[in-house]
PDB file of C-alpha atoms in Angstrom:
ATOM      1  CA  MET V  63      22.382  14.532  32.556  1.00  0.00           C
ATOM      2  CA  SER V  64      20.755  17.904  32.733  1.00  0.00           C
ATOM      3  CA  MET V  65      20.027  19.986  29.604  1.00  0.00           C
ATOM      4  CA  TRP V  66      22.571  22.637  30.795  1.00  0.00           C
ATOM      5  CA  ALA V  67      25.295  20.029  31.385  1.00  0.00           C
ATOM      6  CA  TYR V  68      24.736  18.636  27.944  1.00  0.00           C
ATOM      7  CA  ALA V  69      24.812  22.149  26.402  1.00  0.00           C
ATOM      8  CA  VAL V  70      28.100  22.890  28.205  1.00  0.00           C
ATOM      9  CA  LEU V  71      29.728  19.703  26.975  1.00  0.00           C
ATOM     10  CA  THR V  72      28.577  20.142  23.351  1.00  0.00           C
ATOM     11  CA  ALA V  73      29.671  23.720  23.301  1.00  0.00           C
ATOM     12  CA  LEU V  74      33.112  22.846  24.715  1.00  0.00           C
ATOM     13  CA  ARG V  75      33.443  20.012  22.247  1.00  0.00           C
ATOM     14  CA  ASP V  76      32.821  22.458  19.429  1.00  0.00           C
ATOM     15  CA  ASN V  77      35.091  25.217  20.849  1.00  0.00           C
ATOM     16  CA  GLU V  78      38.206  23.731  22.381  1.00  0.00           C
ATOM     17  CA  ALA V  79      38.911  26.264  25.152  1.00  0.00           C
ATOM     18  CA  SER V  80      36.320  28.725  26.202  1.00  0.00           C
ATOM     19  CA  SER V  81      35.908  31.370  28.970  1.00  0.00           C
ATOM     20  CA  GLN V  82      32.896  31.042  31.212  1.00  0.00           C
ATOM     21  CA  ALA V  83      31.448  34.179  29.698  1.00  0.00           C
ATOM     22  CA  SER V  84      31.814  33.093  26.045  1.00  0.00           C
ATOM     23  CA  LEU V  85      30.480  29.589  26.924  1.00  0.00           C
ATOM     24  CA  ALA V  86      27.460  31.144  28.605  1.00  0.00           C
ATOM     25  CA  ALA V  87      26.793  33.381  25.596  1.00  0.00           C
ATOM     26  CA  ALA V  88      27.154  30.428  23.287  1.00  0.00           C
ATOM     27  CA  ILE V  89      24.566  28.408  25.090  1.00  0.00           C
ATOM     28  CA  GLY V  90      22.238  31.241  25.854  1.00  0.00           C
ATOM     29  CA  ALA V  91      22.646  31.090  29.706  1.00  0.00           C
ATOM     30  CA  ASP V  92      23.497  33.635  32.289  1.00  0.00           C
ATOM     31  CA  ARG V  93      27.193  33.353  33.434  1.00  0.00           C
ATOM     32  CA  THR V  94      26.160  32.824  37.039  1.00  0.00           C
ATOM     33  CA  ARG V  95      23.514  30.194  35.985  1.00  0.00           C
ATOM     34  CA  ILE V  96      26.023  27.719  34.820  1.00  0.00           C
ATOM     35  CA  ILE V  97      28.489  27.914  37.822  1.00  0.00           C
ATOM     36  CA  ALA V  98      26.799  24.945  39.593  1.00  0.00           C
ATOM     37  CA  VAL V  99      26.785  23.028  36.317  1.00  0.00           C
ATOM     38  CA  LEU V 100      30.568  23.741  35.771  1.00  0.00           C
ATOM     39  CA  ASP V 101      31.314  22.717  39.417  1.00  0.00           C
ATOM     40  CA  ASP V 102      29.497  19.398  38.903  1.00  0.00           C
ATOM     41  CA  LEU V 103      31.040  18.687  35.581  1.00  0.00           C
ATOM     42  CA  GLN V 104      34.524  19.457  37.038  1.00  0.00           C
ATOM     43  CA  GLU V 105      33.908  17.201  40.023  1.00  0.00           C
ATOM     44  CA  ARG V 106      32.929  14.457  37.741  1.00  0.00           C
ATOM     45  CA  LYS V 107      36.140  15.058  35.801  1.00  0.00           C
ATOM     46  CA  LEU V 108      34.338  15.906  32.543  1.00  0.00           C
ATOM     47  CA  ILE V 109      35.837  19.370  32.203  1.00  0.00           C
ATOM     48  CA  ASN V 110      38.976  21.226  33.150  1.00  0.00           C
ATOM     49  CA  ARG V 111      39.143  24.787  34.490  1.00  0.00           C
ATOM     50  CA  GLN V 112      42.545  26.473  34.098  1.00  0.00           C
ATOM     51  CA  PRO V 113      43.470  30.192  34.670  1.00  0.00           C
ATOM     52  CA  ASP V 114      43.376  32.314  31.506  1.00  0.00           C
ATOM     53  CA  PRO V 115      46.979  33.405  30.952  1.00  0.00           C
ATOM     54  CA  SER V 116      45.709  36.631  29.387  1.00  0.00           C
ATOM     55  CA  ASP V 117      43.234  37.410  32.272  1.00  0.00           C
ATOM     56  CA  ARG V 118      43.964  35.871  35.635  1.00  0.00           C
ATOM     57  CA  ARG V 119      40.361  36.691  36.846  1.00  0.00           C
ATOM     58  CA  SER V 120      39.007  34.315  34.269  1.00  0.00           C
ATOM     59  CA  ASN V 121      39.165  30.575  33.655  1.00  0.00           C
ATOM     60  CA  LEU V 122      39.494  28.690  30.446  1.00  0.00           C
ATOM     61  CA  LEU V 123      37.180  25.659  30.206  1.00  0.00           C
ATOM     62  CA  SER V 124      37.924  22.608  28.171  1.00  0.00           C
ATOM     63  CA  LEU V 125      36.706  18.973  27.967  1.00  0.00           C
ATOM     64  CA  THR V 126      38.653  16.112  29.423  1.00  0.00           C
ATOM     65  CA  PRO V 127      38.952  12.771  27.564  1.00  0.00           C
ATOM     66  CA  ALA V 128      36.154  11.458  29.765  1.00  0.00           C
ATOM     67  CA  GLY V 129      34.086  14.529  28.880  1.00  0.00           C
ATOM     68  CA  ARG V 130      34.578  13.757  25.184  1.00  0.00           C
ATOM     69  CA  LYS V 131      33.436  10.222  25.689  1.00  0.00           C
ATOM     70  CA  THR V 132      30.502  11.267  27.713  1.00  0.00           C
ATOM     71  CA  VAL V 133      29.232  13.801  25.185  1.00  0.00           C
ATOM     72  CA  THR V 134      29.570  11.168  22.328  1.00  0.00           C
ATOM     73  CA  ALA V 135      27.650   8.546  24.377  1.00  0.00           C
ATOM     74  CA  VAL V 136      24.892  10.972  25.290  1.00  0.00           C
ATOM     75  CA  GLN V 137      24.499  12.114  21.722  1.00  0.00           C
ATOM     76  CA  LYS V 138      24.250   8.526  20.564  1.00  0.00           C
ATOM     77  CA  ALA V 139      21.628   7.822  23.247  1.00  0.00           C
ATOM     78  CA  ILE V 140      19.640  10.953  22.212  1.00  0.00           C
ATOM     79  CA  GLN V 141      19.802   9.978  18.476  1.00  0.00           C
ATOM     80  CA  ASP V 142      18.757   6.410  19.209  1.00  0.00           C
ATOM     81  CA  ASN V 143      15.800   7.626  21.321  1.00  0.00           C
ATOM     82  CA  GLU V 144      14.755  10.119  18.598  1.00  0.00           C
ATOM     83  CA  ASN V 145      14.951   7.311  15.960  1.00  0.00           C
ATOM     84  CA  ARG V 146      12.837   5.012  18.132  1.00  0.00           C
ATOM     85  CA  ILE V 147      10.227   7.663  18.818  1.00  0.00           C
ATOM     86  CA  LEU V 148      10.043   8.835  15.173  1.00  0.00           C
ATOM     87  CA  ALA V 149      10.221   5.280  13.643  1.00  0.00           C
ATOM     88  CA  GLY V 150       6.696   5.509  12.274  1.00  0.00           C
ATOM     89  CA  VAL V 151       7.151   9.018  10.785  1.00  0.00           C
ATOM     90  CA  SER V 152       8.049   9.202   7.095  1.00  0.00           C
ATOM     91  CA  SER V 153      11.339  10.812   6.025  1.00  0.00           C
ATOM     92  CA  ALA V 154       9.370  13.602   4.372  1.00  0.00           C
ATOM     93  CA  ASP V 155       7.349  14.288   7.480  1.00  0.00           C
ATOM     94  CA  ARG V 156      10.486  14.281   9.553  1.00  0.00           C
ATOM     95  CA  GLY V 157      12.020  16.855   7.245  1.00  0.00           C
ATOM     96  CA  ALA V 158       9.014  19.045   7.379  1.00  0.00           C
ATOM     97  CA  PHE V 159       8.831  18.770  11.264  1.00  0.00           C
ATOM     98  CA  LEU V 160      12.548  19.779  11.485  1.00  0.00           C
ATOM     99  CA  ARG V 161      12.059  22.724   9.175  1.00  0.00           C
ATOM    100  CA  VAL V 162       9.225  24.039  11.361  1.00  0.00           C
ATOM    101  CA  LEU V 163      11.318  23.570  14.470  1.00  0.00           C
ATOM    102  CA  GLU V 164      14.226  25.444  12.859  1.00  0.00           C
ATOM    103  CA  TYR V 165      11.851  28.258  11.845  1.00  0.00           C
ATOM    104  CA  LEU V 166      10.408  28.518  15.385  1.00  0.00           C
ATOM    105  CA  ALA V 167      13.872  28.399  16.944  1.00  0.00           C
ATOM    106  CA  HIS V 168      14.977  31.460  14.978  1.00  0.00           C
ATOM    107  CA  LEU V 169      11.985  33.700  15.713  1.00  0.00           C
ATOM    108  CA  ASP V 170      13.042  36.886  17.568  1.00  0.00           C
ATOM    109  CA  ASP V 171      11.289  38.074  20.693  1.00  0.00           C
ATOM    110  CA  SER V 172       9.126  40.633  18.819  1.00  0.00           C
ATOM    111  CA  GLN V 173       7.641  37.737  16.791  1.00  0.00           C
ATOM    112  CA  ILE V 174       6.646  35.657  19.847  1.00  0.00           C
ATOM    113  CA  ALA V 175       5.756  38.378  22.385  1.00  0.00           C
ATOM    114  CA  PRO V 176       2.011  38.476  23.275  1.00  0.00           C
ATOM    115  CA  ARG V 177       0.155  41.165  21.451  1.00  0.00           C
ATOM    116  CA  ASP V 178      -2.004  43.740  23.305  1.00  0.00           C
TER     117      ASP V 178
END
């Protein structure tokens, strides 16, 4: 499963019905970037697309029962793999590593842009 497919499934799991625009914003992707991902997930019967009753030009996206099962299974596989990879790392070191990753993930563009 691609990173974008996983991001879509987890975002839809967390927000029951979502427009394509709000989903794209939630996962940090361009709206047009995820069209192929949505097409693939719909073809695999992992998501539903239904017309938005308040805006016929837009679709509401939601997970199917198969989509829920898939995202749960993928999350478990990811967690199992992380546990295997980090088995030799102490709990304290894991915590420090996660804090550094969290810090880096929240840097804004001005903090990471190259300096002249």
